[in-house]
Tab-separated table of N, CA and C in Angstrom:
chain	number	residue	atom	x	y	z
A	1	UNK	N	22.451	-11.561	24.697
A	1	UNK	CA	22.262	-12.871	24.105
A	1	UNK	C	22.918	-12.871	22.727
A	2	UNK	N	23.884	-14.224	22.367
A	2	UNK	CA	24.680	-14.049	20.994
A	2	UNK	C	23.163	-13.780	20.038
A	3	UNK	N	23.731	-13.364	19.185
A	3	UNK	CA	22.499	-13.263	18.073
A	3	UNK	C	22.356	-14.567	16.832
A	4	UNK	N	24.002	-15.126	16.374
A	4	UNK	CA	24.353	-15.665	15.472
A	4	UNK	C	24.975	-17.001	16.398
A	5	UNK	N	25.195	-18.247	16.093
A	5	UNK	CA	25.660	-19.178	16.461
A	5	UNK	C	26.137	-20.658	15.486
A	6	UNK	N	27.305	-20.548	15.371
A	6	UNK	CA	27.748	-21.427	14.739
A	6	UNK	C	28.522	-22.585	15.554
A	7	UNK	N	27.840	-24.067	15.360
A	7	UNK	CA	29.088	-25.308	16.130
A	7	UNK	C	29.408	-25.447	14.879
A	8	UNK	N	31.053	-25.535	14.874
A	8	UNK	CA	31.822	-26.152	14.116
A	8	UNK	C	32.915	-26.923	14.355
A	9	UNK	N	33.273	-27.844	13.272
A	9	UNK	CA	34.597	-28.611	13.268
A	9	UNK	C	35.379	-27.802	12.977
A	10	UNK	N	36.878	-28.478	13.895
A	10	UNK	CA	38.137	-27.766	13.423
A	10	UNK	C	39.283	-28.479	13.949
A	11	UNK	N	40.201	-28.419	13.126
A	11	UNK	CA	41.282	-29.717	13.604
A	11	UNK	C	42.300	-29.748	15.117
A	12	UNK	N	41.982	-28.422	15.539
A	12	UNK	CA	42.757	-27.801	16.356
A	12	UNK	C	42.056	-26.410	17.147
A	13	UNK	N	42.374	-26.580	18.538
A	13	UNK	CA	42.409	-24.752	18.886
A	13	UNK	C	42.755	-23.298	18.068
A	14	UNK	N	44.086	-23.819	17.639
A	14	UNK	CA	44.251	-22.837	16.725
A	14	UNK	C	43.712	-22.336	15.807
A	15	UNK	N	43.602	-23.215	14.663
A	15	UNK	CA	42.630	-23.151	13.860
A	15	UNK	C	41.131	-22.934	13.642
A	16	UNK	N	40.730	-23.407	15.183
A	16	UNK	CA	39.349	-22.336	15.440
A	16	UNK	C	39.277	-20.905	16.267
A	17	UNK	N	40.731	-20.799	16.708
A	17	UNK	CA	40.833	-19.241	17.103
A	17	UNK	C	40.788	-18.515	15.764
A	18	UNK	N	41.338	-19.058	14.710
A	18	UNK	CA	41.450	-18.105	13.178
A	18	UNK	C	39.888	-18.097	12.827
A	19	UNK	N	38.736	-18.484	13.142
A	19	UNK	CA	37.527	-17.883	12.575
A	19	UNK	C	37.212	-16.803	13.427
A	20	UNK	N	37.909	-16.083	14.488
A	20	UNK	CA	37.118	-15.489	15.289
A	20	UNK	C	36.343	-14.104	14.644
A	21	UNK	N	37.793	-13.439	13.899
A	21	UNK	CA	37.105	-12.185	12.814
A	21	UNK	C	35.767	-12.336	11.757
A	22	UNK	N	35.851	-13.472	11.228
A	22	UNK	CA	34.721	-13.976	10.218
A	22	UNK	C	34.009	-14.855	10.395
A	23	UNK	N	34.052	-15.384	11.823
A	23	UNK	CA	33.058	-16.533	11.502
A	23	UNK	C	33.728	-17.925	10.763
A	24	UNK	N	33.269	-18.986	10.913
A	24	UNK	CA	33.941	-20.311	10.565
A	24	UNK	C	34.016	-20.450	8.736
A	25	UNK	N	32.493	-19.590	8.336
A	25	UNK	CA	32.691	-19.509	7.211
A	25	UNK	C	31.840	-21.318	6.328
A	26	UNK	N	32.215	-21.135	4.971
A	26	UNK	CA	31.828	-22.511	4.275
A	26	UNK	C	33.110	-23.018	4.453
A	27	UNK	N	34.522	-23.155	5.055
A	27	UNK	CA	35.674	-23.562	5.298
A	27	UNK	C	35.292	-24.717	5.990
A	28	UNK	N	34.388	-24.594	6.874
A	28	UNK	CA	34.294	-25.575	7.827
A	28	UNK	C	33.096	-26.197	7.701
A	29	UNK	N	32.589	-27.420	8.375
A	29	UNK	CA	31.523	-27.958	8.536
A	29	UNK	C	30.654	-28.018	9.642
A	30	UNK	N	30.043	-27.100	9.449
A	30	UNK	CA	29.265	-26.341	10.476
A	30	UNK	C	27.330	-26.608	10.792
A	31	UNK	N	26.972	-26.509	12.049
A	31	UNK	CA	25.374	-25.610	12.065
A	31	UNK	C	25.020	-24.672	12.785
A	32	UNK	N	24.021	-23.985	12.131
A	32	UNK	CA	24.056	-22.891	12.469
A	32	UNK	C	22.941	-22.469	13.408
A	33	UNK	N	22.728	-21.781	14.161
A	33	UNK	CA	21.093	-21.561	14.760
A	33	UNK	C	20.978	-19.647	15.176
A	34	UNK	N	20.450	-19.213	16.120
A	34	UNK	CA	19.928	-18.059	16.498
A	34	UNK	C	19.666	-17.868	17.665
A	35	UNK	N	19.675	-16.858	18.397
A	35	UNK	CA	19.485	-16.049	19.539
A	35	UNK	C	19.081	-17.706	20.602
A	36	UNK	N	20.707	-18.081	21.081
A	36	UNK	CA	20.770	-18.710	22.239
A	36	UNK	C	21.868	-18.728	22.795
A	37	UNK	N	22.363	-18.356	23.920
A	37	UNK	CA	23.587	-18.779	24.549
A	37	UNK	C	24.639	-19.662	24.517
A	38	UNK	N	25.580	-19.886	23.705
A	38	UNK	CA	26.502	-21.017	23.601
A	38	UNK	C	26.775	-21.921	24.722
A	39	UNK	N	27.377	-20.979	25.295
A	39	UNK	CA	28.156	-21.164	26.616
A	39	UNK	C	26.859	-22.277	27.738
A	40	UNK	N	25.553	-21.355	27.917
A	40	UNK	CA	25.109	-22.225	28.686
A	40	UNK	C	24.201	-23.263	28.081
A	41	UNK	N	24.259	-23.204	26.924
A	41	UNK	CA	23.513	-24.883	26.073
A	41	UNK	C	24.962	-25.595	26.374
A	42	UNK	N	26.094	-25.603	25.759
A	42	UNK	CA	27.329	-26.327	26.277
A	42	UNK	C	27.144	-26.953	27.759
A	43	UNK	N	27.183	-26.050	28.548
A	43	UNK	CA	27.202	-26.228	29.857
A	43	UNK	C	25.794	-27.564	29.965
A	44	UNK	N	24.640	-26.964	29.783
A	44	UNK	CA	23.345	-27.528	29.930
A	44	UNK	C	23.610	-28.698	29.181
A	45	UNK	N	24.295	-29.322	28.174
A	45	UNK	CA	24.112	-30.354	27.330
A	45	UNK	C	25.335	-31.375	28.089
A	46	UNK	N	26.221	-30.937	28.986
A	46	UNK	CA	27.548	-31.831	29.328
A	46	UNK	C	26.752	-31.889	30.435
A	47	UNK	N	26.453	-31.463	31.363
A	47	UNK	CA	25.343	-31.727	32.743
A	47	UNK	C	24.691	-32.701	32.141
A	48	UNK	N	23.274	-32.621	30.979
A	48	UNK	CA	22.438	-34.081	30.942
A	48	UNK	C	23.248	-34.996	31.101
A	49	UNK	N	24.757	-35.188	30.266
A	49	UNK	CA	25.283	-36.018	29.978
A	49	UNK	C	26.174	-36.790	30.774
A	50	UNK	N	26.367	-35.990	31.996
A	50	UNK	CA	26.966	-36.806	33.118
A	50	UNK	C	26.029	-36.297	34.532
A	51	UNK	N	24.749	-35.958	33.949
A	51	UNK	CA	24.058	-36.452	35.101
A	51	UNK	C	22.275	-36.326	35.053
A	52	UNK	N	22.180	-37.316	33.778
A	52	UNK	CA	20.768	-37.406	33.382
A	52	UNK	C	19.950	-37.128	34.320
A	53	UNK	N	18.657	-36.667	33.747
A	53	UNK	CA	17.429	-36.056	34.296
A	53	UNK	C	16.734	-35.629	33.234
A	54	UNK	N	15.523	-36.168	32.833
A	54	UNK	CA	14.515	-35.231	32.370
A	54	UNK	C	14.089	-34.220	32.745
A	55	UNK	N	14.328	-33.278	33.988
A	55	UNK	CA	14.431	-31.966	33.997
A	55	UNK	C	15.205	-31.057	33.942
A	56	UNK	N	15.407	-29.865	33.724
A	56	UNK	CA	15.454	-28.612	32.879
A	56	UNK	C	16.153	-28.424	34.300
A	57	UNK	N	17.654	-28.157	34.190
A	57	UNK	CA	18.121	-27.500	35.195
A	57	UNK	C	17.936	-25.930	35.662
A	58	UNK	N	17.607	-25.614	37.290
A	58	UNK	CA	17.334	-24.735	37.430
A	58	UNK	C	19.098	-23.392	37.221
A	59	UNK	N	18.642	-22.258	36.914
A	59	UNK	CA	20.131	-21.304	36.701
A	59	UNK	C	21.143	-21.501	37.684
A	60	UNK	N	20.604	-21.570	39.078
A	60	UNK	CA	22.120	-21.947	39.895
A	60	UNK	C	22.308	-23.247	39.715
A	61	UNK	N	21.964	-23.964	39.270
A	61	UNK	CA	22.369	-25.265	38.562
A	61	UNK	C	23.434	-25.444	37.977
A	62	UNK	N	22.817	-24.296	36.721
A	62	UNK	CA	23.441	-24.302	35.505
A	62	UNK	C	24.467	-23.815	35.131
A	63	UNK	N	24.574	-22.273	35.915
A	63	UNK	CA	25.768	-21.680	36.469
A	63	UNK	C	27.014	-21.502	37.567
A	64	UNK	N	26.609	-23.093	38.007
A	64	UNK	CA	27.686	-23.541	39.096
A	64	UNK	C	28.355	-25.211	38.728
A	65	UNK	N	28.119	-24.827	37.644
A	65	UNK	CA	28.681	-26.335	36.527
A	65	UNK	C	29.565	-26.088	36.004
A	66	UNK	N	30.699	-26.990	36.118
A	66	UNK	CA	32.170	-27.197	36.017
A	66	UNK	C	32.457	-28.346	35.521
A	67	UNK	N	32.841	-28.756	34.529
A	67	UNK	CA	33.870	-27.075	33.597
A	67	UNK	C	33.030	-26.769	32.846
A	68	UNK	N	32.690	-25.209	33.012
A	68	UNK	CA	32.266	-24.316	32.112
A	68	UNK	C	33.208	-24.443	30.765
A	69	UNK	N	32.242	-24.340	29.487
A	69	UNK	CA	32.769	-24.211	28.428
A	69	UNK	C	34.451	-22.535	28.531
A	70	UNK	N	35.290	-23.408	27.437
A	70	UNK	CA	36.409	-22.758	28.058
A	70	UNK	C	36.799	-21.650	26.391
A	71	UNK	N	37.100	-20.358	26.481
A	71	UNK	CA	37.717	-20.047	25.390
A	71	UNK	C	38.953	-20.155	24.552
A	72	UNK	N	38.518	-20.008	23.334
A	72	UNK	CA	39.740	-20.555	22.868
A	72	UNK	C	40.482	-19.571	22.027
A	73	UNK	N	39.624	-18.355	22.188
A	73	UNK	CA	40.463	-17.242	21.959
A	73	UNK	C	39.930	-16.003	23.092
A	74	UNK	N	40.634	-15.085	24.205
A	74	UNK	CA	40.423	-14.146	24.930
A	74	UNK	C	39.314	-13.588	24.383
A	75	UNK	N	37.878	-13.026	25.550
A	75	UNK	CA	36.629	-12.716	24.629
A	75	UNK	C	37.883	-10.688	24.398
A	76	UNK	N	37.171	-10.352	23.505
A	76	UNK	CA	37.292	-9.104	23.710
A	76	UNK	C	35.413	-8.209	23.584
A	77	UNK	N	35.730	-6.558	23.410
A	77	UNK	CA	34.780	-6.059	23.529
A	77	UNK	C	33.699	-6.458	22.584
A	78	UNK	N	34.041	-6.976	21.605
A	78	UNK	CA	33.080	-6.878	20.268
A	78	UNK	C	32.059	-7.716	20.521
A	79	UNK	N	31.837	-8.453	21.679
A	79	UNK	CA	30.888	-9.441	21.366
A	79	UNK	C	31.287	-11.308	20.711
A	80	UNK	N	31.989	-11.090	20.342
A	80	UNK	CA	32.951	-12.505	19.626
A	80	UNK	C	32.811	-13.475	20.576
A	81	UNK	N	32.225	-14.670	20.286
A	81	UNK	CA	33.021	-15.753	21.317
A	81	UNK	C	33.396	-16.978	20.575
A	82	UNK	N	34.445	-17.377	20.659
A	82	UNK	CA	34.639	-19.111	20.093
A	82	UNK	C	34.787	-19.912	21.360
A	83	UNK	N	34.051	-20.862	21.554
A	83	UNK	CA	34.466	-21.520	22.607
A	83	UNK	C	34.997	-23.045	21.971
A	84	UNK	N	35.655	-23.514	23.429
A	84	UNK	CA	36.296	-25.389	22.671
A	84	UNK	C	35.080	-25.835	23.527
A	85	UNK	N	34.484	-26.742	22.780
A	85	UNK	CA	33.487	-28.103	23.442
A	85	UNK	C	33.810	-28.987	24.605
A	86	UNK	N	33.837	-29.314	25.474
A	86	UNK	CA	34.406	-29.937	26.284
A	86	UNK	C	34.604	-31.616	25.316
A	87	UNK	N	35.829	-32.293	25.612
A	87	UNK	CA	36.055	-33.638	24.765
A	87	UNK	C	35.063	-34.988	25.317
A	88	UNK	N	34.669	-34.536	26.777
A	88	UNK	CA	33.725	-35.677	27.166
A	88	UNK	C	32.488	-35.246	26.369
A	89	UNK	N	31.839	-34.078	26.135
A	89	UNK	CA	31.020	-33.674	25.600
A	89	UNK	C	30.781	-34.601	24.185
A	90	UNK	N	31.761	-33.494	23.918
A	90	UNK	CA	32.179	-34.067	22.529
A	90	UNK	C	31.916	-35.742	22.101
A	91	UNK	N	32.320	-36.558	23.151
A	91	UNK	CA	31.927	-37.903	23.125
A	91	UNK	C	30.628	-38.733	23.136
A	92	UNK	N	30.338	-37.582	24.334
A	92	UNK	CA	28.857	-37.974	24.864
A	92	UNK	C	28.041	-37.827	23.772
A	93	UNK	N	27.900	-36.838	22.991
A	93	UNK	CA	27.200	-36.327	21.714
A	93	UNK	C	27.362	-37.205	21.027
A	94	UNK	N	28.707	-37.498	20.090
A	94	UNK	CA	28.909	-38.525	18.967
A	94	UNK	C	28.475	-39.975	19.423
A	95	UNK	N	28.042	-40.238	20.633
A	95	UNK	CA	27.516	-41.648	21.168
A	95	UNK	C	26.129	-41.396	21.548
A	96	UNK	N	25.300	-40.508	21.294
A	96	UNK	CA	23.778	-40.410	22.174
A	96	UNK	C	23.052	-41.192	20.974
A	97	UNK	N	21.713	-41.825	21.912
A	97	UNK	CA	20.628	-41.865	21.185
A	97	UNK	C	20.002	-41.061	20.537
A	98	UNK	N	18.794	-41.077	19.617
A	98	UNK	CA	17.959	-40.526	18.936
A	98	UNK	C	17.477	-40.123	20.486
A	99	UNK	N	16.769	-41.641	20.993
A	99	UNK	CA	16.182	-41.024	22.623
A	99	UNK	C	16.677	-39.884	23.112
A	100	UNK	N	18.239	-40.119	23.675
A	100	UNK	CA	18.497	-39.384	24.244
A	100	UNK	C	18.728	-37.590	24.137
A	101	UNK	N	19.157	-37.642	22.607
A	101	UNK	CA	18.504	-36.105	21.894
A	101	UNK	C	17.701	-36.095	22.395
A	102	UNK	N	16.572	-36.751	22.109
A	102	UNK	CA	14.897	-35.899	22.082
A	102	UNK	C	14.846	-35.607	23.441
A	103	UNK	N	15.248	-36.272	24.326
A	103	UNK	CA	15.022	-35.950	26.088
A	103	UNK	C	15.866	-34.827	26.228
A	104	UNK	N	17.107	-34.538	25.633
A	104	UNK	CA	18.088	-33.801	25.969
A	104	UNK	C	17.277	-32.159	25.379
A	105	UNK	N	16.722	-31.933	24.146
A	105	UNK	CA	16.509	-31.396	23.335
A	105	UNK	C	15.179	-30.910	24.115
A	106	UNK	N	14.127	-31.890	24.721
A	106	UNK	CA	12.798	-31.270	25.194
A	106	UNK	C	13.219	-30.376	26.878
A	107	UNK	N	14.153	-30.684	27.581
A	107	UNK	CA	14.339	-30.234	28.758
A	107	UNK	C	15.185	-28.628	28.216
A	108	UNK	N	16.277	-28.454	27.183
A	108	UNK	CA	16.613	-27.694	26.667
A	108	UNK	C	15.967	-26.947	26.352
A	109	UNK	N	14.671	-26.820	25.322
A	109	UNK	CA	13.584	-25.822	25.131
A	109	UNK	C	12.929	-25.811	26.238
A	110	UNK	N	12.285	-26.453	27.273
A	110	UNK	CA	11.750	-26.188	28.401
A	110	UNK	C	12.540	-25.039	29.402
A	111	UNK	N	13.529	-25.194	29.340
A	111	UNK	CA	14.424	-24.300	30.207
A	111	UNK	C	14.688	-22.966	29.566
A	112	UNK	N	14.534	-22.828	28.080
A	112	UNK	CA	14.654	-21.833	26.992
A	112	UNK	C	13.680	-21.189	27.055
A	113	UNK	N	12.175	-21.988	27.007
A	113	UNK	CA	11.092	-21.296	27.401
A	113	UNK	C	10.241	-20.463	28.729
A	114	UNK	N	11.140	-21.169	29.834
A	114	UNK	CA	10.941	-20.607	30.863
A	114	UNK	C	11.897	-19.245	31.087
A	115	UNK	N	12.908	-19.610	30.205
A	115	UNK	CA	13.475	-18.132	30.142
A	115	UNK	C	13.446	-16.720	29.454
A	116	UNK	N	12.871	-16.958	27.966
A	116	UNK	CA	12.990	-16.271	27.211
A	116	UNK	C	11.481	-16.310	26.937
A	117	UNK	N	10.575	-17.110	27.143
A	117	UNK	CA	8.881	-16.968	26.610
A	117	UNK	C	8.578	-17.145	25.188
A	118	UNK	N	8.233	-16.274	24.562
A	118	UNK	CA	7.668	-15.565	23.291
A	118	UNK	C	9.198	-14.943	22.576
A	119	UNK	N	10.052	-14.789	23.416
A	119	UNK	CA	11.397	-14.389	22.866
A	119	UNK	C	12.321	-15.587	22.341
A	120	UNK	N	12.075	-16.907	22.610
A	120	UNK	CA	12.959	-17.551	22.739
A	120	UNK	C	12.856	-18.198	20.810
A	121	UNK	N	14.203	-18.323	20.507
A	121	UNK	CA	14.669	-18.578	19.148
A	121	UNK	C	13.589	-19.645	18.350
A	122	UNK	N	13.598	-19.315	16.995
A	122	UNK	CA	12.972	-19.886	16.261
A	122	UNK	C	13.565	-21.384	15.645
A	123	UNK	N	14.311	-21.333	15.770
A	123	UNK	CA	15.296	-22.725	15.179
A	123	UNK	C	14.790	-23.654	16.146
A	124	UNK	N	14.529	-25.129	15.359
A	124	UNK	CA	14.289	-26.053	15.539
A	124	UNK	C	15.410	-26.612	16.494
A	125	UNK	N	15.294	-26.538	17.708
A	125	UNK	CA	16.259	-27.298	18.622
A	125	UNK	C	16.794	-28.358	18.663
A	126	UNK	N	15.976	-29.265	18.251
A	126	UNK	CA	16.260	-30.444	18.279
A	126	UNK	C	16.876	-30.951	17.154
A	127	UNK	N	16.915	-30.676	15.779
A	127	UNK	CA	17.517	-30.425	14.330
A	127	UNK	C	18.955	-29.782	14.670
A	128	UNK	N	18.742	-28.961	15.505
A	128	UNK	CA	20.499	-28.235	15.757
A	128	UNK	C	20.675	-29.142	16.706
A	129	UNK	N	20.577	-30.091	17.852
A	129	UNK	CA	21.178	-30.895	18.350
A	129	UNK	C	21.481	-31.960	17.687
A	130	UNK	N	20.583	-32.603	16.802
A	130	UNK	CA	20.867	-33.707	16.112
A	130	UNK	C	21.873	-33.213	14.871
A	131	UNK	N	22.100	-32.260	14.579
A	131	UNK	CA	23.145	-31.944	13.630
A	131	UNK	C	24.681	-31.488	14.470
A	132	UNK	N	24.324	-31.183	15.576
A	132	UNK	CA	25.749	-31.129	16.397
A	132	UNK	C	26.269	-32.422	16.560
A	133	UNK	N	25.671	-33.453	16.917
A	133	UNK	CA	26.007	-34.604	17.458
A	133	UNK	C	26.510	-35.175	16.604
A	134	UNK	N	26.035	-34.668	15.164
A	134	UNK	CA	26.196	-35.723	13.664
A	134	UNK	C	28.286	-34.977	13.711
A	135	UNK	N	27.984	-33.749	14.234
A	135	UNK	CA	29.321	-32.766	13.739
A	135	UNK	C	30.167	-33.597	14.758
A	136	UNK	N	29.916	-34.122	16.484
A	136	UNK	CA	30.498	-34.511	17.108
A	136	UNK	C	31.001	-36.005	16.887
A	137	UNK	N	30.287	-36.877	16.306
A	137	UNK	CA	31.043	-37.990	15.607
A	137	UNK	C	31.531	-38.282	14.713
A	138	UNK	N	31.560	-36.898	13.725
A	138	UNK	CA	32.870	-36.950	13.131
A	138	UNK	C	33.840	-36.413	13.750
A	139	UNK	N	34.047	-35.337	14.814
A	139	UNK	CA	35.290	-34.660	15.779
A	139	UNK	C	36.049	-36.410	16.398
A	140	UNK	N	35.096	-37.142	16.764
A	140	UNK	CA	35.488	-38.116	17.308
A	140	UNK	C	36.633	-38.734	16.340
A	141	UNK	N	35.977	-38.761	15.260
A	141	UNK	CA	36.433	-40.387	14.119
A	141	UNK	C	37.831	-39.149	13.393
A	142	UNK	N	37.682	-38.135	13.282
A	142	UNK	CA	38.859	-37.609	12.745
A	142	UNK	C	39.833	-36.989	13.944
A	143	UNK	N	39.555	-37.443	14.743
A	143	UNK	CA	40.551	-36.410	16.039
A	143	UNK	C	40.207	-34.659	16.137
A	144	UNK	N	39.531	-34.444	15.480
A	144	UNK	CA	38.829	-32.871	15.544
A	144	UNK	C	38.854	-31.949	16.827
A	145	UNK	N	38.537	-30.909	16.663
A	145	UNK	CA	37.725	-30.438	18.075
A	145	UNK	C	36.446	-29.968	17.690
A	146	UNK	N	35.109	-29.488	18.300
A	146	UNK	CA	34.290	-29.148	18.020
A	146	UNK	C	34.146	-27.882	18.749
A	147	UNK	N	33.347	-26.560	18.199
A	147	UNK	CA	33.532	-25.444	18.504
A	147	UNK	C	32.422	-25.358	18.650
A	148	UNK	N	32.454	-23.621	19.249
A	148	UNK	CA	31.174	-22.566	18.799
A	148	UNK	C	31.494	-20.834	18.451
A	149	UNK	N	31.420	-20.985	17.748
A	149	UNK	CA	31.655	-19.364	17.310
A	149	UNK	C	30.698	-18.348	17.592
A	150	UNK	N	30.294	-17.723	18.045
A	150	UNK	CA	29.011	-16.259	18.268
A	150	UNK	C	29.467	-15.173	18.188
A	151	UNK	N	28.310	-14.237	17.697
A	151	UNK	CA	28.360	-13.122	18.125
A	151	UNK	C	26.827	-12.209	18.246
């Protein structure tokens, strides 16, 4: 499980392959959270979004969802991942309700909790979704991409 997790803006692929050694850094405009999977909150958050449900998708669900978040730099051994956001994502986010956070956000910890228990991250979920979404309508309004950096 990443330990560290950063979504960030970045004007380009490229330019978010260059945080991969350090992290996005105060360069960028970022949030940050703790011990959760990028890849399958990505995944889990573009599913609500093109195919609402107040429930918590089950793992073969979740892991037979296409398009999987895609890299934007080759993983190597270290643990590193930057991934690109998907752009419908990306949309879907910079256009959701408050509602639709909070629904998106309670099925998210429900599915977090059924996985991880007593393990599962301390960060306010719903504060890191509502601050992604804030990051995703600006990706929108400046032509951006929106990332995730881990490790």
């Amino acid at each position: 499980m990443a330990q560290d997790i950063v979504f960030f803006l970045a004007p380009d692929d490229e330019t978010a392959a260059g945080t991969r050694l350090r992290g996005p850094g105060e360069a960028f405009e970022s949030v940050a959270c703790r011990s959760i999977e990028p890849d399958s909150a990505i995944a889990e958050w573009d599913m609500y979004f093109e195919e609402p449900s107040a429930e918590a998708p089950t793992l073969e669900q979740l892991y037979a969802w296409r398009p999987w978040p895609e890299w934007v730099t080759a993983p190597l051994n270290d643990g590193v991942e930057v991934f690109s956001l998907p752009k419908r994502l990306t949309r879907a986010l910079a256009n959701a309700s408050s509602a639709e956070l909070e629904e998106l956000a309670s099925r998210w910890i429900a599915r977090l909790w059924s996985e991880d228990g007593d393990d599962m991250t301390e960060d306010d979920l719903l504060a890191v979704l509502q601050e992604v979404a804030r990051l995703a309508a600006s990706a929108v309004n400046t032509g951006g991409g929106l990332y995730s950096w881990s490790f």
